[in-house]
Coordinates of C-alpha atoms in Angstrom, one line a residue:
Chain A
X1 CA 29.7 -37.8 17.4
X2 CA 32.2 -36.5 14.8
X3 CA 32.8 -32.8 15.4
X4 CA 34.4 -32.3 12.1
X5 CA 32.5 -31.6 8.9
X6 CA 35.5 -32.0 6.7
X7 CA 38.8 -33.8 7.3
X8 CA 41.5 -34.5 4.7
X9 CA 44.3 -36.9 5.4
X10 CA 47.5 -36.7 3.3
X11 CA 45.4 -35.3 0.4
X12 CA 47.6 -35.1 -2.6
X13 CA 47.0 -34.0 -6.2
X14 CA 49.9 -34.5 -8.6
X15 CA 50.1 -33.2 -12.1
X16 CA 52.8 -34.2 -14.5
X17 CA 55.7 -32.4 -12.9
X18 CA 54.3 -30.7 -9.9
X19 CA 52.1 -31.1 -6.8
X20 CA 48.9 -29.0 -6.7
X21 CA 48.3 -30.4 -3.2
X22 CA 51.0 -32.1 -1.2
X23 CA 49.8 -34.2 1.8
X24 CA 47.2 -31.8 3.0
X25 CA 45.7 -32.6 6.5
X26 CA 42.9 -30.2 6.9
X27 CA 40.1 -30.2 9.4
X28 CA 37.0 -28.0 9.7
X29 CA 35.0 -28.1 12.8
X30 CA 31.2 -28.1 12.8
X31 CA 29.8 -24.6 13.1
X32 CA 33.0 -22.8 12.2
X33 CA 33.7 -20.3 9.4
X34 CA 37.0 -21.5 7.9
X35 CA 38.9 -18.8 6.0
X36 CA 41.0 -20.6 3.4
X37 CA 44.0 -18.4 2.4
X38 CA 46.5 -18.8 -0.4
X39 CA 47.9 -17.1 -3.4
X40 CA 46.6 -17.9 -6.9
X41 CA 47.7 -21.4 -7.8
X42 CA 48.4 -22.3 -4.1
X43 CA 45.9 -25.2 -4.3
X44 CA 42.8 -23.7 -2.8
X45 CA 40.5 -24.4 -5.7
X46 CA 42.1 -27.8 -6.3
X47 CA 41.2 -28.8 -2.7
X48 CA 37.7 -27.4 -3.0
X49 CA 37.2 -29.2 -6.3
X50 CA 38.3 -32.5 -4.8
X51 CA 36.1 -32.1 -1.8
X52 CA 33.1 -31.3 -4.0
X53 CA 33.8 -34.3 -6.3
X54 CA 34.8 -32.3 -9.4
X55 CA 38.4 -33.6 -9.3
X56 CA 40.0 -36.7 -8.1
X57 CA 42.9 -37.0 -5.6
X58 CA 46.2 -38.7 -6.5
X59 CA 46.6 -39.8 -2.9
X60 CA 45.1 -39.3 0.6
X61 CA 41.5 -39.3 1.7
X62 CA 38.6 -37.0 2.1
X63 CA 36.2 -37.4 5.0
X64 CA 32.9 -35.5 4.9
X65 CA 30.6 -35.7 7.9
X66 CA 32.6 -38.8 9.0
X67 CA 32.1 -40.6 5.7
X68 CA 35.0 -41.5 3.4
X69 CA 34.1 -44.2 1.0
X70 CA 33.4 -43.1 -2.6
X71 CA 29.7 -44.1 -2.5
X72 CA 29.2 -42.4 0.9
X73 CA 31.0 -39.3 -0.2
X74 CA 28.7 -38.9 -3.2
X75 CA 25.6 -39.2 -1.0
X76 CA 27.1 -36.9 1.6
X77 CA 27.5 -34.1 -0.9
X78 CA 23.7 -33.6 -0.8
X79 CA 24.4 -31.9 2.6
X80 CA 26.8 -29.4 0.9
X81 CA 26.1 -26.2 -1.0
X82 CA 28.8 -24.6 -3.0
X83 CA 29.9 -21.8 -5.2
X84 CA 33.0 -22.7 -7.0
X85 CA 34.9 -20.1 -9.1
X86 CA 31.8 -17.9 -9.5
X87 CA 28.1 -18.5 -9.5
X88 CA 26.8 -21.3 -11.8
X89 CA 23.6 -20.0 -13.4
X90 CA 21.5 -20.7 -16.5
X91 CA 21.9 -17.3 -18.2
X92 CA 18.6 -17.5 -20.1
X93 CA 16.5 -18.4 -17.1
X94 CA 14.9 -16.2 -14.5
X95 CA 15.9 -16.4 -10.8
X96 CA 12.9 -18.6 -10.1
X97 CA 13.6 -21.0 -13.0
X98 CA 17.3 -21.2 -12.0
X99 CA 16.3 -22.3 -8.6
X100 CA 13.6 -24.6 -9.8
X101 CA 16.0 -26.4 -12.1
X102 CA 18.4 -27.0 -9.2
X103 CA 15.5 -27.9 -6.8
X104 CA 14.4 -30.6 -9.2
X105 CA 18.0 -31.8 -9.7
X106 CA 18.5 -32.2 -6.0
X107 CA 15.1 -33.8 -5.5
X108 CA 13.9 -31.3 -3.0
X109 CA 10.2 -31.7 -2.4
X110 CA 7.9 -28.7 -2.4
X111 CA 8.2 -25.6 -4.5
X112 CA 8.0 -23.2 -1.5
X113 CA 11.7 -23.4 -0.8
X114 CA 12.4 -21.5 -4.1
X115 CA 10.5 -18.4 -3.0
X116 CA 11.8 -18.7 0.6
X117 CA 15.4 -18.9 -0.5
X118 CA 15.0 -16.0 -3.0
X119 CA 13.5 -13.9 -0.2
X120 CA 16.4 -14.8 2.0
X121 CA 19.0 -13.4 -0.5
X122 CA 16.8 -10.5 -1.4
X123 CA 16.0 -11.5 -5.0
X124 CA 12.3 -12.1 -4.6
X125 CA 11.3 -9.2 -6.9
X126 CA 13.4 -10.0 -10.0
X127 CA 10.3 -11.1 -12.0
X128 CA 11.0 -12.1 -15.6
X129 CA 14.5 -10.7 -15.7
X130 CA 16.9 -13.4 -16.9
X131 CA 20.1 -14.1 -15.0
X132 CA 22.3 -12.8 -17.8
X133 CA 20.9 -9.4 -17.2
X134 CA 21.6 -9.4 -13.5
X135 CA 24.3 -7.3 -11.9
X136 CA 27.4 -9.1 -10.6
X137 CA 26.1 -8.7 -7.0
X138 CA 22.7 -10.2 -8.0
X139 CA 24.4 -13.1 -9.7
X140 CA 26.5 -13.8 -6.6
X141 CA 23.4 -13.7 -4.5
X142 CA 21.6 -16.0 -6.9
X143 CA 24.6 -18.3 -6.8
X144 CA 24.3 -18.3 -3.0
X145 CA 20.6 -19.0 -3.2
X146 CA 21.3 -22.0 -5.3
X147 CA 23.9 -23.2 -2.8
X148 CA 21.4 -22.7 0.0
X149 CA 18.6 -24.8 -1.6
X150 CA 17.9 -27.8 0.5
X151 CA 19.3 -26.3 3.7
X152 CA 22.9 -27.5 3.4
X153 CA 24.9 -28.0 6.6
X154 CA 28.2 -27.1 5.0
X155 CA 28.7 -24.2 2.5
X156 CA 31.8 -24.1 0.3
X157 CA 32.4 -20.8 -1.2
X158 CA 35.3 -20.2 -3.5
X159 CA 35.9 -16.5 -3.9
X160 CA 32.2 -15.5 -3.3
X161 CA 33.0 -11.8 -3.2
X162 CA 34.8 -11.7 -6.5
X163 CA 33.8 -8.6 -8.5
X164 CA 31.5 -7.3 -5.8
X165 CA 31.4 -3.6 -4.9
X166 CA 32.2 -2.6 -1.3
X167 CA 28.5 -2.6 -0.4
X168 CA 28.1 -6.0 -2.0
X169 CA 31.0 -7.3 0.0
X170 CA 29.5 -6.1 3.3
X171 CA 26.1 -7.6 2.3
X172 CA 27.7 -10.9 1.5
X173 CA 29.6 -10.9 4.8
X174 CA 26.5 -10.1 6.8
X175 CA 24.5 -12.8 4.9
X176 CA 27.2 -15.4 5.7
X177 CA 27.4 -14.4 9.4
X178 CA 23.6 -14.7 9.6
X179 CA 23.7 -18.2 8.0
X180 CA 26.4 -19.3 10.4
X181 CA 24.7 -17.8 13.5
X182 CA 21.0 -18.6 12.8
X183 CA 21.3 -21.9 10.9
X184 CA 24.5 -23.2 12.3
X185 CA 25.9 -23.7 8.8
X186 CA 29.6 -24.5 8.7
X187 CA 31.3 -22.4 6.0
X188 CA 34.6 -22.9 4.1
X189 CA 35.4 -19.7 2.3
X190 CA 38.4 -18.7 0.2
X191 CA 39.0 -15.1 -0.6
X192 CA 41.7 -12.8 -1.7
X193 CA 40.3 -10.0 0.4
X194 CA 42.1 -10.9 3.6
X195 CA 40.8 -7.9 5.6
X196 CA 37.3 -9.0 4.7
X197 CA 38.1 -12.6 5.7
X198 CA 39.5 -11.4 9.0
X199 CA 36.1 -9.9 9.8
X200 CA 34.3 -13.1 9.1
X201 CA 36.3 -16.2 9.8
X202 CA 36.6 -18.1 13.1
X203 CA 39.3 -20.4 11.8
X204 CA 42.0 -20.1 9.2
X205 CA 44.0 -22.4 7.0
X206 CA 47.0 -21.1 5.1
X207 CA 48.0 -23.0 1.9
X208 CA 51.1 -22.3 -0.1
X209 CA 52.5 -24.3 -3.0
X210 CA 50.1 -27.1 -2.3
X211 CA 51.1 -27.4 1.3
X212 CA 48.9 -26.5 4.2
X213 CA 51.3 -24.4 6.3
X214 CA 49.1 -23.7 9.2
X215 CA 45.6 -23.9 10.7
X216 CA 44.6 -21.7 13.5
X217 CA 41.7 -20.1 15.3
X218 CA 41.1 -16.3 15.3
X219 CA 42.4 -16.2 18.9
X220 CA 45.6 -18.0 17.9
X221 CA 45.9 -15.7 15.0
X222 CA 45.5 -12.6 17.1
X223 CA 48.1 -14.0 19.5
X224 CA 50.5 -14.7 16.7
X225 CA 50.0 -11.4 14.9
X226 CA 53.2 -9.7 15.9
X227 CA 53.1 -6.3 17.5
X228 CA 55.6 -3.7 16.2
X229 CA 56.5 0.0 16.3
X230 CA 55.4 1.8 13.2
X231 CA 58.0 4.4 12.4
X232 CA 58.1 6.9 9.6
X233 CA 61.3 8.8 9.2
X234 CA 62.9 11.1 6.6
X235 CA 65.8 8.7 6.0
X236 CA 65.0 5.0 6.6
X237 CA 68.4 3.9 5.5
X238 CA 70.2 5.8 8.2
X239 CA 67.5 4.9 10.7
X240 CA 68.2 1.2 9.9
X241 CA 71.9 1.7 10.6
X242 CA 71.1 3.4 13.9
X243 CA 68.7 0.6 14.9
X244 CA 71.2 -2.1 14.1
X245 CA 74.2 -0.3 15.7
X246 CA 72.7 1.4 18.7
X247 CA 69.8 -1.0 19.5
X248 CA 71.6 -4.1 18.4
X249 CA 68.7 -5.7 16.5
X250 CA 67.9 -6.7 13.0
X251 CA 64.3 -7.5 13.8
X252 CA 62.9 -4.7 11.6
X253 CA 61.7 -4.2 8.1
X254 CA 61.4 -1.2 5.7
X255 CA 58.0 -1.6 4.0
X256 CA 57.4 1.5 1.9
X257 CA 58.2 5.2 1.5
X258 CA 60.1 5.6 4.7
X259 CA 57.9 3.4 6.9
X260 CA 59.7 0.9 9.1
X261 CA 58.4 -1.8 11.3
X262 CA 60.5 -2.5 14.4
X263 CA 59.6 -5.8 16.1
X264 CA 61.9 -5.3 19.2
X265 CA 62.0 -2.8 22.0
X266 CA 58.2 -2.5 22.0
X267 CA 58.3 -1.7 25.7
X268 CA 60.7 1.1 25.2
X269 CA 59.1 3.4 22.6
X270 CA 60.6 6.5 24.4
X271 CA 64.1 5.1 24.1
X272 CA 63.7 4.4 20.4
X273 CA 62.2 7.7 19.5
X274 CA 64.8 9.6 21.6
X275 CA 67.6 7.7 20.0
X276 CA 66.4 8.4 16.4
X277 CA 65.8 12.0 17.1
X278 CA 69.3 12.4 18.7
X279 CA 70.7 11.0 15.5
X280 CA 69.1 13.9 13.6
X281 CA 66.4 11.9 12.1
X282 CA 63.0 13.5 11.6
X283 CA 60.2 11.3 12.9
X284 CA 57.0 11.8 11.0
X285 CA 55.0 9.0 12.5
X286 CA 55.6 6.8 15.5
X287 CA 53.1 4.4 17.1
X288 CA 52.7 0.8 18.3
X289 CA 50.7 -1.4 16.0
X290 CA 49.7 -5.0 15.4
X291 CA 50.0 -7.1 12.3
X292 CA 46.8 -7.8 10.4
X293 CA 45.9 -11.0 8.7
X294 CA 47.5 -9.8 5.5
X295 CA 50.9 -9.2 7.1
X296 CA 50.7 -12.5 9.0
X297 CA 49.9 -14.3 5.8
X298 CA 52.7 -12.6 3.8
X299 CA 55.2 -13.4 6.5
X300 CA 53.9 -17.0 6.9
X301 CA 54.4 -17.8 3.2
X302 CA 57.9 -16.5 3.3
X303 CA 57.6 -12.7 2.7
X304 CA 60.8 -10.6 3.1
X305 CA 61.4 -9.6 6.7
X306 CA 64.3 -7.2 6.2
X307 CA 64.2 -4.0 4.2
Chain B
X1 CA 17.1 -40.8 -11.1
X2 CA 13.6 -39.4 -11.5
X3 CA 14.7 -36.0 -10.1
X4 CA 17.6 -35.7 -12.5
X5 CA 15.3 -36.5 -15.5
X6 CA 12.7 -34.1 -14.3
X7 CA 15.4 -31.4 -14.0
X8 CA 16.8 -32.1 -17.5
X9 CA 13.3 -32.0 -18.9
X10 CA 12.6 -28.7 -17.2
X11 CA 15.9 -27.4 -18.7
X12 CA 15.0 -28.7 -22.2
X13 CA 11.6 -27.1 -22.0
X14 CA 13.3 -23.8 -21.2
X15 CA 16.1 -24.3 -23.8
X16 CA 15.8 -21.7 -26.6
X17 CA 17.9 -23.6 -29.1
X18 CA 15.5 -26.6 -28.8
X19 CA 12.5 -24.5 -29.6
X20 CA 14.3 -22.5 -32.3
X21 CA 15.2 -25.7 -34.1
X22 CA 11.7 -27.0 -33.9
X23 CA 10.1 -23.7 -35.2
X24 CA 12.7 -23.4 -38.0
X25 CA 12.1 -26.9 -39.2
X26 CA 8.4 -26.6 -38.8
X27 CA 8.4 -23.3 -40.7
X28 CA 10.5 -24.6 -43.5
X29 CA 8.4 -27.7 -43.8
X30 CA 5.1 -25.8 -43.8
X31 CA 6.4 -23.3 -46.4
X32 CA 7.6 -26.2 -48.6
X33 CA 4.2 -27.9 -48.6
X34 CA 2.2 -24.7 -49.1
X35 CA 4.4 -23.6 -52.0
X36 CA 4.3 -27.1 -53.6
X37 CA 0.5 -27.1 -53.3
X38 CA 0.2 -23.6 -54.9
X39 CA 2.6 -24.7 -57.6
X40 CA 0.7 -27.9 -58.4
X41 CA -2.6 -26.0 -58.5
X42 CA -1.2 -23.3 -60.8
X43 CA 0.3 -25.9 -63.1
X44 CA -2.8 -28.1 -62.8
X45 CA -0.6 -31.1 -61.9
X46 CA -1.6 -33.9 -59.6
X47 CA -1.3 -32.9 -56.0
X48 CA 1.2 -34.5 -53.7
X49 CA -0.5 -36.3 -50.9
X50 CA 0.4 -36.2 -47.2
X51 CA 1.9 -39.7 -47.2
X52 CA 4.0 -39.0 -50.3
X53 CA 5.6 -36.0 -48.5
X54 CA 6.2 -38.3 -45.5
X55 CA 7.8 -41.0 -47.5
X56 CA 10.0 -38.7 -49.6
X57 CA 11.3 -36.9 -46.6
X58 CA 12.5 -39.7 -44.4
X59 CA 16.0 -39.9 -45.7
X60 CA 16.3 -36.1 -45.8
X61 CA 15.0 -36.0 -42.3
X62 CA 18.1 -38.1 -41.2
X63 CA 20.3 -35.2 -42.2
X64 CA 18.0 -32.8 -40.4
X65 CA 18.4 -34.9 -37.3
X66 CA 22.2 -35.3 -37.7
X67 CA 22.6 -31.5 -38.1
X68 CA 20.2 -30.5 -35.4
X69 CA 21.5 -32.8 -32.6
X70 CA 25.0 -31.3 -32.4
X71 CA 23.4 -27.9 -32.0
X72 CA 21.0 -29.2 -29.3
X73 CA 23.8 -31.1 -27.5
X74 CA 26.1 -28.0 -27.7
X75 CA 23.5 -25.7 -26.2
X76 CA 21.9 -28.2 -23.9
X77 CA 24.8 -30.1 -22.5
X78 CA 28.2 -28.7 -23.4
X79 CA 27.2 -25.1 -22.5
X80 CA 26.8 -26.2 -18.9
X81 CA 30.5 -26.6 -18.7
X82 CA 31.2 -23.0 -19.7
X83 CA 28.4 -21.5 -17.4
X84 CA 29.7 -23.6 -14.5
X85 CA 26.4 -25.3 -14.0
X86 CA 28.0 -28.7 -14.6
X87 CA 30.1 -28.1 -11.4
X88 CA 27.0 -27.6 -9.4
X89 CA 25.3 -30.7 -10.9
X90 CA 28.4 -32.9 -10.5
X91 CA 28.8 -31.8 -6.8
X92 CA 25.1 -32.2 -6.0
X93 CA 25.2 -35.6 -4.4
X94 CA 24.1 -37.5 -7.5
X95 CA 26.3 -40.1 -9.0
X96 CA 28.1 -39.2 -12.2
X97 CA 26.6 -42.2 -14.0
X98 CA 23.0 -41.2 -13.1
X99 CA 23.7 -37.6 -14.1
X100 CA 25.1 -38.7 -17.5
X101 CA 22.3 -41.1 -18.2
X102 CA 19.6 -38.5 -17.3
X103 CA 21.3 -36.0 -19.7
X104 CA 21.5 -38.7 -22.4
X105 CA 17.8 -39.8 -22.0
X106 CA 16.6 -36.2 -22.2
X107 CA 18.8 -35.3 -25.1
X108 CA 17.5 -38.5 -26.9
X109 CA 14.0 -37.3 -26.1
X110 CA 14.8 -33.9 -27.6
X111 CA 16.2 -35.8 -30.7
X112 CA 13.0 -37.8 -31.0
X113 CA 10.9 -34.7 -30.9
X114 CA 13.1 -33.0 -33.5
X115 CA 13.1 -36.1 -35.7
X116 CA 9.3 -36.0 -35.8
X117 CA 8.9 -32.3 -36.7
X118 CA 9.8 -32.5 -40.4
X119 CA 7.9 -35.6 -41.5
X120 CA 4.9 -35.0 -39.4
X121 CA 4.6 -31.3 -40.4
X122 CA 4.8 -32.4 -44.0
X123 CA 2.3 -35.2 -43.4
X124 CA -0.1 -33.1 -41.5
X125 CA -0.2 -30.0 -43.8
X126 CA 0.0 -32.2 -46.9
X127 CA -3.0 -34.2 -45.7
X128 CA -4.9 -31.1 -44.8
X129 CA -4.3 -29.6 -48.2
X130 CA -4.4 -32.6 -50.5
X131 CA -5.5 -35.6 -48.5
X132 CA -3.6 -38.5 -46.8
X133 CA -3.1 -40.6 -49.9
X134 CA -2.3 -44.3 -50.0
X135 CA 0.7 -46.5 -50.7
X136 CA 0.6 -49.2 -53.4
X137 CA 0.3 -52.1 -51.0
X138 CA -2.4 -50.4 -49.0
X139 CA -0.5 -50.7 -45.7
X140 CA 0.0 -46.9 -45.0
X141 CA -0.5 -46.9 -41.3
X142 CA 1.8 -49.8 -40.7
X143 CA 4.4 -48.2 -42.8
X144 CA 4.2 -44.9 -41.0
X145 CA 4.5 -46.6 -37.7
X146 CA 7.5 -48.6 -38.7
X147 CA 9.3 -45.7 -40.2
X148 CA 8.5 -43.5 -37.2
X149 CA 9.8 -46.2 -34.9
X150 CA 13.0 -46.6 -36.8
X151 CA 13.4 -42.8 -37.0
X152 CA 13.2 -42.7 -33.2
X153 CA 15.9 -45.4 -32.9
X154 CA 18.3 -43.6 -35.2
X155 CA 17.6 -40.3 -33.6
X156 CA 18.6 -41.7 -30.2
X157 CA 21.6 -43.5 -31.7
X158 CA 22.8 -40.2 -33.1
X159 CA 22.1 -38.5 -29.8
X160 CA 24.3 -41.0 -28.0
X161 CA 27.1 -40.0 -30.4
X162 CA 26.8 -36.2 -29.9
X163 CA 26.5 -36.7 -26.1
X164 CA 30.0 -38.3 -26.2
X165 CA 31.2 -35.3 -28.2
X166 CA 29.7 -32.8 -25.7
X167 CA 31.4 -34.7 -22.8
X168 CA 34.8 -34.8 -24.5
X169 CA 34.8 -31.2 -25.8
X170 CA 32.9 -29.6 -22.9
X171 CA 32.3 -26.5 -24.9
X172 CA 29.3 -25.7 -27.1
X173 CA 31.2 -24.3 -30.0
X174 CA 33.5 -27.3 -30.3
X175 CA 30.7 -29.8 -29.8
X176 CA 28.6 -28.2 -32.5
X177 CA 31.5 -27.8 -34.9
X178 CA 32.9 -31.3 -34.4
X179 CA 29.5 -32.9 -34.5
X180 CA 28.5 -31.2 -37.8
X181 CA 31.9 -32.1 -39.4
X182 CA 31.6 -35.6 -38.1
X183 CA 28.2 -36.2 -39.5
X184 CA 29.0 -34.4 -42.7
X185 CA 32.0 -36.5 -43.6
X186 CA 31.7 -39.8 -41.8
X187 CA 29.8 -41.5 -44.7
X188 CA 32.4 -40.3 -47.2
X189 CA 35.3 -41.3 -45.1
X190 CA 33.9 -44.8 -44.4
X191 CA 33.1 -45.2 -48.1
X192 CA 36.6 -44.2 -49.2
X193 CA 38.3 -46.4 -46.6
X194 CA 36.0 -49.2 -47.7
X195 CA 37.5 -49.1 -51.2
X196 CA 40.9 -50.0 -49.7
X197 CA 39.9 -52.2 -46.9
X198 CA 37.0 -54.6 -47.4
X199 CA 36.4 -55.0 -43.6
X200 CA 35.7 -51.3 -43.3
X201 CA 33.1 -51.7 -46.0
X202 CA 31.5 -54.5 -43.9
X203 CA 31.6 -52.3 -40.8
X204 CA 30.2 -49.4 -42.8
X205 CA 27.3 -51.6 -44.1
X206 CA 26.4 -52.4 -40.5
X207 CA 26.7 -49.0 -38.9
X208 CA 23.9 -46.5 -38.1
X209 CA 25.2 -44.0 -40.7
X210 CA 24.5 -46.2 -43.7
X211 CA 21.6 -48.1 -42.3
X212 CA 19.7 -44.9 -41.5
X213 CA 19.4 -44.4 -45.2
X214 CA 17.5 -47.6 -45.6
X215 CA 14.7 -47.1 -43.1
X216 CA 12.2 -45.8 -45.7
X217 CA 12.1 -49.1 -47.7
X218 CA 8.6 -50.0 -48.5
X219 CA 9.2 -53.7 -48.3
X220 CA 11.6 -55.2 -45.9
X221 CA 12.2 -58.8 -44.7
X222 CA 12.4 -59.7 -41.0
X223 CA 16.1 -60.1 -41.1
X224 CA 16.6 -56.6 -42.4
X225 CA 14.1 -55.1 -40.0
X226 CA 15.9 -56.9 -37.1
X227 CA 19.2 -55.4 -38.3
X228 CA 17.7 -51.9 -38.6
X229 CA 16.4 -52.2 -35.0
X230 CA 19.4 -53.9 -33.4
X231 CA 22.2 -51.7 -34.8
X232 CA 20.9 -48.3 -33.4
X233 CA 20.0 -50.0 -30.1
X234 CA 23.5 -51.5 -29.8
X235 CA 25.0 -48.1 -30.8
X236 CA 23.0 -46.4 -28.1
X237 CA 24.1 -48.9 -25.4
X238 CA 27.8 -48.8 -26.5
X239 CA 28.0 -45.1 -27.0
X240 CA 25.9 -44.4 -23.9
X241 CA 28.3 -46.6 -21.8
X242 CA 31.3 -45.0 -23.4
X243 CA 30.0 -41.5 -22.7
X244 CA 29.1 -42.4 -19.1
X245 CA 32.6 -43.9 -18.6
X246 CA 34.3 -40.7 -19.9
X247 CA 32.0 -38.5 -17.7
X248 CA 32.7 -40.5 -14.6
X249 CA 36.5 -40.2 -15.2
X250 CA 36.4 -36.5 -16.2
X251 CA 37.6 -33.8 -14.0
X252 CA 35.2 -30.9 -14.3
X253 CA 36.8 -27.5 -14.7

């Protein structure tokens, strides 16, 4: 039995003078929540569009549920629900009519799934209100309801939290966790809100300039997220000189307004603070910290290490 | 493909532009007959019968169809690109060919419905007010059926043209604009080109644009009837295939 819901092999998308995707080998395990991370234009949406059949690859293959021929891929997409670059709604239709149009299109028998799905996303009481009059959060939930019609095994969500308020983001996260936990739905989610993704994903893929730089699990990410000493001093320039000359390391960075991250001598915080104080520096903040997903991502795509 | 056609029919039923077009055409037709009736009564002229309205409006109805279809295609098909719905449809596990054909069939059905509104509103209200009337050769029913059948065929042929426009432009404004401009000027352009190149004249004589103006002829031999039937059918098949080919190759943004 194939444990992977999606696998791409050497997936390439070439435009005239550039590669949107460059030999991407991605694999998503069944039951996982795969956080897809990348800057704007990194290739996230291109990959998602190819997987969902909206765009065509210049090279490489896509395998969905173990199927890779064109005919099989089309049929296999019935097992996928997706929101791509925002919810796709008929603005002049009610929530019920929106779902009914999609239910008919997908050939899902029985109308009861419409009411059930609307209840699941909390839109059962919208009555005759048309989708164009929905709030952004309601539109996103309706988009999710459409994606969930027909009980898909694989959800592909491209920026599903775009424009949502903080409560909406939390609601969406809880909804997705519930779907993954209770229905075993595999989820591919791309988002710019990395902190949010960190609370949701079980696996990550980092894409940059069309290349998949790394795929890792949450545990691997946590292991890789570098620990450092967070130091805030009155004169970071002089502190940098002291660190380089007296501690003999360049493994540090100055991030903002006097805050430094020192990646060495983590087991000797006393020595570091004493040294800085003895050089007449005023230490305002000093504590051991770990990198978050955002820092890891920034560094992985080639962010500046030295201040 | 049943599910796709059902879905498209559901969307057509819910489409405001479709109903707006129907009610506008119906309202204008009804107003025209009633005002004509009042006018003829006041001037004590012979009343125009239902069948006379029907006959006299067939060619004008062609223009109504040509100008309504780009609007319908713009709001019914092309708008799905801008709302993003086309992405959901194209990724739904249905083949692109089937999706396109379902859209074309239902757009054609919409075109047929619109093509009937003007002549049949005139015929119905004219008959109610002044009677059905009769044609010189006494074959009214056969004539109505033949003209109605041909109107259907030309409506679907025009639908296949605007469906291609909506697929290429993927935007309602452009589809409507280009469709209207195309139907407004294609006759003139072909006529002018025909003056310089005889083969263009031959092509023009055998295209739906010109032939659609000949469907109201009272008497017609079998050869002409065959041509009037074959050309829109071939147009539908060719343009339908072209549109489907474009759609299957199109990257949906």
